[in-house]
Amino acid sequence: MISQKAKYALRALVALARRPAGKPTFISEIAETQNIPKKFLEQILLDLKHHGLVASRRGKAGGYGLLRPADTISFGEVLRIVDGPIAPLPCLSKIAYRRCEDCKDEASCEVRRVFAQVADATRGVLDRTTIADALEARLPARLRDAVA
Amino acid sequence: MISQKAKYALRALVALARRPAGKPTFISEIAETQNIPKKFLEQILLDLKHHGLVASRRGKAGGYGLLRPADTISFGEVLRIVDGPIAPLPCLSKIAYRRCEDCKDEASCEVRRVFAQVADATRGVLDRTTIADALEARLPARLRDAVA
DNA sequence: ACTTACTCTACAGGGACAATATAGTTTCAA
DNA sequence: TTGAAACTATATTGTCCCTGTAGAGTAAGT
């Protein structure tokens, strides 16, 4: 299960991607159209800004906008920012590897071996799918076929 | 991330699968060889018993054993028992569907559409991999190739 | 100035997770 | 028949994280 926060973040980015680039969008507008608590959304967008995904302008004509093109922002990147590692086990994370305390030998760990497959499959989708992809009604072929 | 409890459950089942069927294994033995807190493992095995995966015998010569052949117990089944739904969003769960409160139209939800792919990929591995598969050093071809 | 909007920090309530504790019950064997 | 070993069951505890809320501050346009 991904967190509510991650879901909000992705929905907000999708909403921003629909807007003409260059013109900032109010937090309040996104909050209303996407059903997201405004104060919570503020935190989320601020976080995304600190990670360079969006930019903001303050004041009366302020708001948020995408800082990078939508087709360069992957779902995986957003999830890692908001929820942390994607890997199902700490010992399988690329960005935050941690040995499992209990687990005598990592190389021979059966559970790890199986979940490595899960991690690959998951990353295969999340790191290849961008916000721009999400906008299109039909997913691009490379994603439709990858799973089957 | 899967829970510690799920990892323990899977490791315990793998350990049981290695033993000759019919002869029960002590909880304490599994706990020691697998580095699992004994009392915690008791709860977990009891839970698995209630779901029909393992059987137990009480008393001095008691212990636990697999109730079903190892190649009929999938990782997915175990995870669902211990951790609940596998789906990354409540609205994608097969065993515990729940509409997302915020989310105006499920059919057109971009986030949902992408995570449906993730769910398929994940289930593809977890529901096809059994405890017996995990025992083998090399994963069966159907799993190795599925991801690539 | 005044309003509007973003920025930042702090914190609170609830629930899940990972055990631990305690009190049984069953079985076998000496 | 008594004791020890092993499973059964429920309750409780401490910690952490998730989901927000609150409030004061800063910047920009009019």
Short mmCIF file of C-alpha atoms (C1' of nucleotides) in Angstrom, two decimals:
data_model
loop_
_atom_site.label_atom_id
_atom_site.label_comp_id
_atom_site.label_asym_id
_atom_site.label_seq_id
_atom_site.Cartn_x
_atom_site.Cartn_y
_atom_site.Cartn_z
CA MET A 1 0.00 0.00 0.00
CA ILE A 2 1.31 3.41 -0.91
CA SER A 3 0.60 6.23 1.47
CA GLN A 4 -2.17 8.73 1.09
CA LYS A 5 0.51 11.35 0.86
CA ALA A 6 2.08 9.70 -2.17
CA LYS A 7 -1.27 9.43 -3.85
CA TYR A 8 -1.87 13.13 -3.26
CA ALA A 9 1.57 14.00 -4.57
CA LEU A 10 1.03 12.06 -7.78
CA ARG A 11 -2.42 13.49 -8.32
CA ALA A 12 -1.11 16.99 -7.76
CA LEU A 13 1.68 16.48 -10.27
CA VAL A 14 -0.74 15.09 -12.82
CA ALA A 15 -2.96 18.11 -12.27
CA LEU A 16 -0.02 20.46 -12.76
CA ALA A 17 1.00 18.63 -15.90
CA ARG A 18 -2.37 19.37 -17.46
CA ARG A 19 -1.85 23.10 -17.11
CA PRO A 20 -0.03 25.27 -19.57
CA ALA A 21 3.59 25.47 -18.45
CA GLY A 22 4.78 28.80 -17.09
CA LYS A 23 1.55 29.87 -15.43
CA PRO A 24 1.53 28.90 -11.77
CA THR A 25 -1.49 27.16 -10.29
CA PHE A 26 -2.84 27.91 -6.82
CA ILE A 27 -2.50 25.31 -4.14
CA SER A 28 -6.09 25.98 -3.27
CA GLU A 29 -7.22 25.19 -6.77
CA ILE A 30 -5.45 21.85 -6.82
CA ALA A 31 -6.70 21.09 -3.34
CA GLU A 32 -10.27 21.69 -4.36
CA THR A 33 -10.34 19.94 -7.69
CA GLN A 34 -8.41 16.95 -6.36
CA ASN A 35 -10.07 16.67 -2.97
CA ILE A 36 -6.86 17.11 -1.00
CA PRO A 37 -6.68 18.90 2.40
CA LYS A 38 -5.07 22.20 1.58
CA LYS A 39 -2.63 22.44 4.47
CA PHE A 40 -1.49 18.90 3.87
CA LEU A 41 -1.00 19.62 0.20
CA GLU A 42 1.16 22.61 1.11
CA GLN A 43 3.58 20.33 2.89
CA ILE A 44 3.66 17.90 0.04
CA LEU A 45 4.32 20.48 -2.64
CA LEU A 46 6.98 22.11 -0.52
CA ASP A 47 8.65 18.76 -0.24
CA LEU A 48 8.49 18.22 -3.97
CA LYS A 49 9.93 21.68 -4.46
CA HIS A 50 12.88 20.90 -2.23
CA HIS A 51 13.55 17.94 -4.44
CA GLY A 52 13.42 20.00 -7.59
CA LEU A 53 10.26 18.64 -9.16
CA VAL A 54 8.17 21.78 -8.96
CA ALA A 55 8.75 25.49 -8.61
CA SER A 56 6.68 28.11 -6.85
CA ARG A 57 6.00 31.80 -7.01
CA ARG A 58 4.78 33.67 -3.98
CA GLY A 59 2.33 36.48 -3.60
CA LYS A 60 -0.95 37.27 -5.18
CA ALA A 61 -0.23 35.84 -8.59
CA GLY A 62 1.70 32.97 -7.14
CA GLY A 63 1.26 29.23 -7.25
CA TYR A 64 3.03 26.08 -8.30
CA GLY A 65 4.19 24.66 -11.59
CA LEU A 66 6.26 21.76 -12.85
CA LEU A 67 9.94 22.55 -12.93
CA ARG A 68 10.81 19.69 -15.24
CA PRO A 69 8.93 18.33 -18.26
CA ALA A 70 6.27 15.83 -17.24
CA ASP A 71 7.88 13.08 -19.26
CA THR A 72 11.03 13.25 -17.16
CA ILE A 73 9.28 12.73 -13.83
CA SER A 74 8.73 9.06 -13.09
CA PHE A 75 6.30 7.62 -10.61
CA GLY A 76 9.22 5.89 -8.96
CA GLU A 77 11.03 9.14 -8.31
CA VAL A 78 7.98 10.67 -6.68
CA LEU A 79 7.33 7.62 -4.54
CA ARG A 80 10.90 7.55 -3.30
CA ILE A 81 10.69 11.19 -2.28
CA VAL A 82 7.39 10.87 -0.48
CA ASP A 83 7.29 7.31 0.82
CA GLY A 84 10.93 6.37 0.88
CA PRO A 85 12.32 3.15 -0.57
CA ILE A 86 10.20 1.15 -2.97
CA ALA A 87 11.88 -2.18 -2.24
CA PRO A 88 9.81 -4.70 -0.30
CA LEU A 89 12.77 -5.52 1.94
CA PRO A 90 15.42 -3.18 3.35
CA CYS A 91 18.14 -5.45 1.98
CA LEU A 92 16.80 -4.90 -1.54
CA SER A 93 16.69 -1.12 -1.54
CA LYS A 94 19.02 0.73 -3.85
CA ILE A 95 18.68 4.10 -2.20
CA ALA A 96 18.59 2.93 1.41
CA TYR A 97 20.13 -0.50 1.67
CA ARG A 98 20.07 -1.97 5.14
CA ARG A 99 21.02 -5.47 6.08
CA CYS A 100 18.22 -7.49 7.67
CA GLU A 101 19.21 -7.93 11.31
CA ASP A 102 17.95 -11.46 11.48
CA CYS A 103 19.13 -13.29 8.32
CA LYS A 104 22.27 -15.19 8.53
CA ASP A 105 23.33 -15.21 4.95
CA GLU A 106 21.95 -12.74 2.50
CA ALA A 107 23.14 -14.59 -0.58
CA SER A 108 21.26 -17.73 0.31
CA CYS A 109 18.13 -16.09 1.71
CA GLU A 110 15.17 -17.60 -0.11
CA VAL A 111 12.80 -14.83 0.84
CA ARG A 112 15.17 -12.23 -0.47
CA ARG A 113 15.61 -14.07 -3.73
CA VAL A 114 11.89 -14.11 -4.40
CA PHE A 115 11.33 -10.52 -3.43
CA ALA A 116 14.16 -9.43 -5.64
CA GLN A 117 11.92 -10.52 -8.51
CA VAL A 118 9.07 -8.51 -7.05
CA ALA A 119 11.27 -5.46 -6.72
CA ASP A 120 12.42 -5.74 -10.32
CA ALA A 121 8.89 -6.09 -11.58
CA THR A 122 7.70 -3.13 -9.55
CA ARG A 123 10.54 -0.89 -10.55
CA GLY A 124 10.05 -1.95 -14.13
CA VAL A 125 6.71 -0.21 -14.07
CA LEU A 126 7.32 2.67 -11.69
CA ASP A 127 10.64 3.85 -13.07
CA ARG A 128 9.47 3.66 -16.65
CA THR A 129 6.13 5.39 -16.20
CA THR A 130 6.15 9.17 -16.13
CA ILE A 131 3.58 11.77 -15.23
CA ALA A 132 3.21 12.42 -18.94
CA ASP A 133 2.42 8.75 -19.56
CA ALA A 134 -0.25 8.86 -16.90
CA LEU A 135 -2.05 11.64 -18.73
CA GLU A 136 -2.65 9.53 -21.79
CA ALA A 137 -5.79 7.46 -21.82
CA ARG A 138 -3.98 4.42 -23.14
CA LEU A 139 -0.69 3.46 -21.61
CA PRO A 140 2.24 3.34 -24.02
CA ALA A 141 2.93 -0.07 -25.54
CA ARG A 142 6.17 -0.58 -23.68
CA LEU A 143 4.21 -0.59 -20.44
CA ARG A 144 1.17 -2.51 -21.59
CA ASP A 145 3.30 -5.40 -22.84
CA ALA A 146 5.92 -5.51 -20.13
CA VAL A 147 3.64 -7.21 -17.69
CA ALA A 148 1.39 -9.60 -19.58
CA MET B 1 7.94 -2.97 2.49
CA ILE B 2 6.57 -6.21 3.83
CA SER B 3 6.26 -6.57 7.58
CA GLN B 4 8.74 -8.33 9.78
CA LYS B 5 5.95 -10.71 10.64
CA ALA B 6 5.49 -11.72 7.01
CA LYS B 7 9.19 -12.28 6.60
CA TYR B 8 9.21 -14.51 9.68
CA ALA B 9 6.18 -16.43 8.40
CA LEU B 10 7.79 -17.09 5.06
CA ARG B 11 11.08 -18.11 6.59
CA ALA B 12 9.31 -20.46 8.98
CA LEU B 13 7.40 -22.08 6.14
CA VAL B 14 10.56 -22.50 4.12
CA ALA B 15 12.21 -24.09 7.14
CA LEU B 16 9.28 -26.47 7.58
CA ALA B 17 9.37 -27.36 3.91
CA ARG B 18 12.95 -28.57 4.28
CA ARG B 19 11.96 -31.12 6.90
CA PRO B 20 10.65 -34.59 6.15
CA ALA B 21 6.85 -34.37 6.08
CA GLY B 22 4.98 -36.03 8.91
CA LYS B 23 7.49 -35.33 11.66
CA PRO B 24 6.62 -32.18 13.56
CA THR B 25 9.28 -29.55 14.22
CA PHE B 26 9.53 -27.63 17.47
CA ILE B 27 8.73 -23.94 17.42
CA SER B 28 11.85 -23.43 19.48
CA GLU B 29 13.99 -25.09 16.86
CA ILE B 30 12.67 -22.89 14.07
CA ALA B 31 12.98 -19.85 16.29
CA GLU B 32 16.63 -20.55 17.00
CA THR B 33 17.79 -21.52 13.55
CA GLN B 34 15.89 -18.66 11.92
CA ASN B 35 16.55 -15.96 14.50
CA ILE B 36 12.92 -15.32 15.28
CA PRO B 37 11.61 -14.36 18.76
CA LYS B 38 9.96 -17.52 19.96
CA LYS B 39 6.80 -16.02 21.43
CA PHE B 40 6.25 -13.99 18.33
CA LEU B 41 6.69 -17.03 16.17
CA GLU B 42 4.10 -18.87 18.22
CA GLN B 43 1.53 -16.27 17.27
CA ILE B 44 2.49 -16.40 13.64
CA LEU B 45 2.33 -20.18 13.36
CA LEU B 46 -0.98 -20.24 15.18
CA ASP B 47 -2.30 -17.79 12.65
CA LEU B 48 -1.05 -19.91 9.77
CA LYS B 49 -2.65 -22.92 11.38
CA HIS B 50 -6.01 -21.19 11.58
CA HIS B 51 -5.70 -20.59 7.87
CA GLY B 52 -4.92 -24.20 7.16
CA LEU B 53 -1.32 -23.90 6.02
CA VAL B 54 0.29 -25.81 8.84
CA ALA B 55 -0.76 -28.37 11.44
CA SER B 56 0.42 -28.84 14.99
CA ARG B 57 0.68 -31.54 17.58
CA ARG B 58 0.77 -30.66 21.23
CA GLY B 59 2.66 -32.16 24.08
CA LYS B 60 6.17 -33.30 24.53
CA ALA B 61 6.66 -34.77 21.07
CA GLY B 62 4.67 -31.99 19.47
CA GLY B 63 5.57 -29.33 16.97
CA TYR B 64 4.52 -27.94 13.62
CA GLY B 65 4.49 -29.26 10.08
CA LEU B 66 3.17 -28.21 6.68
CA LEU B 67 -0.42 -29.25 6.14
CA ARG B 68 -0.28 -28.80 2.39
CA PRO B 69 2.50 -29.64 -0.09
CA ALA B 70 5.02 -26.84 -0.35
CA ASP B 71 4.34 -26.37 -4.05
CA THR B 72 0.72 -25.42 -3.35
CA ILE B 73 1.54 -22.60 -0.93
CA SER B 74 2.26 -19.36 -2.75
CA PHE B 75 4.03 -16.35 -1.35
CA GLY B 76 0.96 -14.31 -2.21
CA GLU B 77 -1.29 -16.46 -0.07
CA VAL B 78 1.01 -16.14 2.93
CA LEU B 79 1.35 -12.40 2.52
CA ARG B 80 -2.39 -11.91 2.33
CA ILE B 81 -2.86 -13.87 5.55
CA VAL B 82 -0.17 -12.03 7.47
CA ASP B 83 -0.06 -8.55 5.98
CA GLY B 84 -3.45 -8.23 4.36
CA PRO B 85 -4.01 -6.99 0.81
CA ILE B 86 -1.11 -6.93 -1.60
CA ALA B 87 -2.55 -4.20 -3.81
CA PRO B 88 -0.82 -0.81 -3.61
CA LEU B 89 -4.17 0.97 -3.46
CA PRO B 90 -7.35 -0.08 -1.66
CA CYS B 91 -9.31 0.37 -4.88
CA LEU B 92 -7.14 -2.28 -6.54
CA SER B 93 -7.45 -5.01 -3.96
CA LYS B 94 -9.26 -8.18 -4.94
CA ILE B 95 -9.77 -9.50 -1.46
CA ALA B 96 -10.55 -6.22 0.26
CA TYR B 97 -11.71 -3.69 -2.31
CA ARG B 98 -12.43 -0.26 -0.92
CA ARG B 99 -13.21 2.81 -2.88
CA CYS B 100 -10.73 5.67 -2.41
CA GLU B 101 -12.62 8.34 -0.47
CA ASP B 102 -11.06 11.18 -2.38
CA CYS B 103 -11.15 10.25 -6.08
CA LYS B 104 -13.97 11.47 -8.11
CA ASP B 105 -13.99 8.94 -10.88
CA GLU B 106 -12.29 5.62 -10.51
CA ALA B 107 -12.36 4.77 -14.19
CA SER B 108 -10.47 7.90 -15.19
CA CYS B 109 -8.04 7.96 -12.25
CA GLU B 110 -4.54 8.16 -13.69
CA VAL B 111 -2.85 7.02 -10.51
CA ARG B 112 -5.05 3.99 -10.30
CA ARG B 113 -4.37 3.08 -13.90
CA VAL B 114 -0.62 3.06 -13.35
CA PHE B 115 -0.75 1.16 -10.10
CA ALA B 116 -2.98 -1.44 -11.67
CA GLN B 117 0.08 -2.34 -13.73
CA VAL B 118 2.17 -2.51 -10.60
CA ALA B 119 -0.36 -4.74 -8.92
CA ASP B 120 -0.42 -7.10 -11.89
CA ALA B 121 3.33 -7.31 -11.98
CA THR B 122 3.57 -7.95 -8.27
CA ARG B 123 0.87 -10.57 -8.23
CA GLY B 124 2.45 -12.18 -11.23
CA VAL B 125 5.44 -13.03 -9.12
CA LEU B 126 3.88 -13.59 -5.72
CA ASP B 127 0.98 -15.74 -6.78
CA ARG B 128 3.10 -17.90 -9.03
CA THR B 129 5.99 -18.48 -6.65
CA THR B 130 5.54 -21.20 -4.06
CA ILE B 131 7.45 -22.19 -0.97
CA ALA B 132 8.78 -25.12 -2.97
CA ASP B 133 10.10 -22.76 -5.66
CA ALA B 134 11.90 -20.76 -3.03
CA LEU B 135 13.84 -23.80 -1.93
CA GLU B 136 15.48 -24.26 -5.28
CA ALA B 137 18.71 -22.43 -5.83
CA ARG B 138 17.68 -21.29 -9.30
CA LEU B 139 14.24 -19.92 -9.79
CA PRO B 140 12.12 -21.76 -12.34
CA ALA B 141 12.24 -20.37 -15.87
CA ARG B 142 8.66 -19.13 -15.81
CA LEU B 143 9.65 -16.73 -13.05
CA ARG B 144 13.07 -15.75 -14.29
CA ASP B 145 11.71 -14.69 -17.66
CA ALA B 146 8.49 -13.10 -16.59
CA VAL B 147 10.20 -9.95 -15.47
CA ALA B 148 13.09 -9.23 -17.82
"C1'" DA C 1 -0.80 49.15 3.41
"C1'" DC C 2 -3.49 45.31 2.45
"C1'" DT C 3 -4.58 41.11 0.66
"C1'" DT C 4 -3.35 36.82 -1.12
"C1'" DA C 5 -0.40 33.03 -1.40
"C1'" DC C 6 3.54 30.42 -0.33
"C1'" DT C 7 7.07 28.90 3.73
"C1'" DC C 8 8.27 26.66 7.74
"C1'" DT C 9 8.06 24.40 12.25
"C1'" DA C 10 5.66 22.15 15.67
"C1'" DC C 11 2.62 19.06 17.32
"C1'" DA C 12 -1.39 15.99 18.23
"C1'" DG C 13 -4.44 11.92 17.73
"C1'" DG C 14 -4.87 7.34 16.06
"C1'" DG C 15 -3.42 3.13 14.54
"C1'" DA C 16 -0.19 -0.37 13.17
"C1'" DC C 17 3.88 -3.06 14.26
"C1'" DA C 18 6.82 -5.95 17.07
"C1'" DA C 19 7.15 -7.91 20.61
"C1'" DT C 20 6.45 -9.46 25.71
"C1'" DA C 21 3.66 -11.26 29.54
"C1'" DT C 22 0.71 -14.26 31.61
"C1'" DA C 23 -2.23 -17.93 32.14
"C1'" DG C 24 -3.78 -21.86 30.53
"C1'" DT C 25 -4.15 -26.95 28.09
"C1'" DT C 26 -2.39 -31.20 26.14
"C1'" DT C 27 0.76 -34.98 25.81
"C1'" DC C 28 4.27 -38.10 27.04
"C1'" DA C 29 7.33 -40.40 30.02
"C1'" DA C 30 9.63 -41.47 34.20
"C1'" DT D 1 0.66 -39.32 38.97
"C1'" DT D 2 3.62 -35.87 38.61
"C1'" DG D 3 6.58 -32.95 35.90
"C1'" DA D 4 8.36 -31.06 31.96
"C1'" DA D 5 7.96 -29.83 27.36
"C1'" DA D 6 5.20 -27.91 23.88
"C1'" DC D 7 1.35 -25.66 21.93
"C1'" DT D 8 -3.00 -22.19 22.74
"C1'" DA D 9 -4.91 -17.88 23.68
"C1'" DT D 10 -5.55 -13.22 25.12
"C1'" DA D 11 -3.93 -8.96 26.90
"C1'" DT D 12 -0.77 -5.33 27.17
"C1'" DT D 13 3.08 -2.37 26.08
"C1'" DG D 14 6.14 0.84 23.83
"C1'" DT D 15 7.47 2.81 19.66
"C1'" DC D 16 6.96 4.69 15.42
"C1'" DC D 17 4.59 6.55 11.47
"C1'" DC D 18 0.69 8.38 9.06
"C1'" DT D 19 -2.53 12.04 8.38
"C1'" DG D 20 -3.60 15.88 9.21
"C1'" DT D 21 -4.05 20.83 11.89
"C1'" DA D 22 -2.30 25.18 13.81
"C1'" DG D 23 -0.04 29.29 13.67
"C1'" DA D 24 3.36 32.53 12.80
"C1'" DG D 25 6.17 34.31 9.25
"C1'" DT D 26 7.68 35.97 4.42
"C1'" DA D 27 7.08 37.61 -0.25
"C1'" DA D 28 4.66 39.78 -4.08
"C1'" DG D 29 1.33 42.18 -6.48
"C1'" DT D 30 -2.33 46.32 -6.50
#
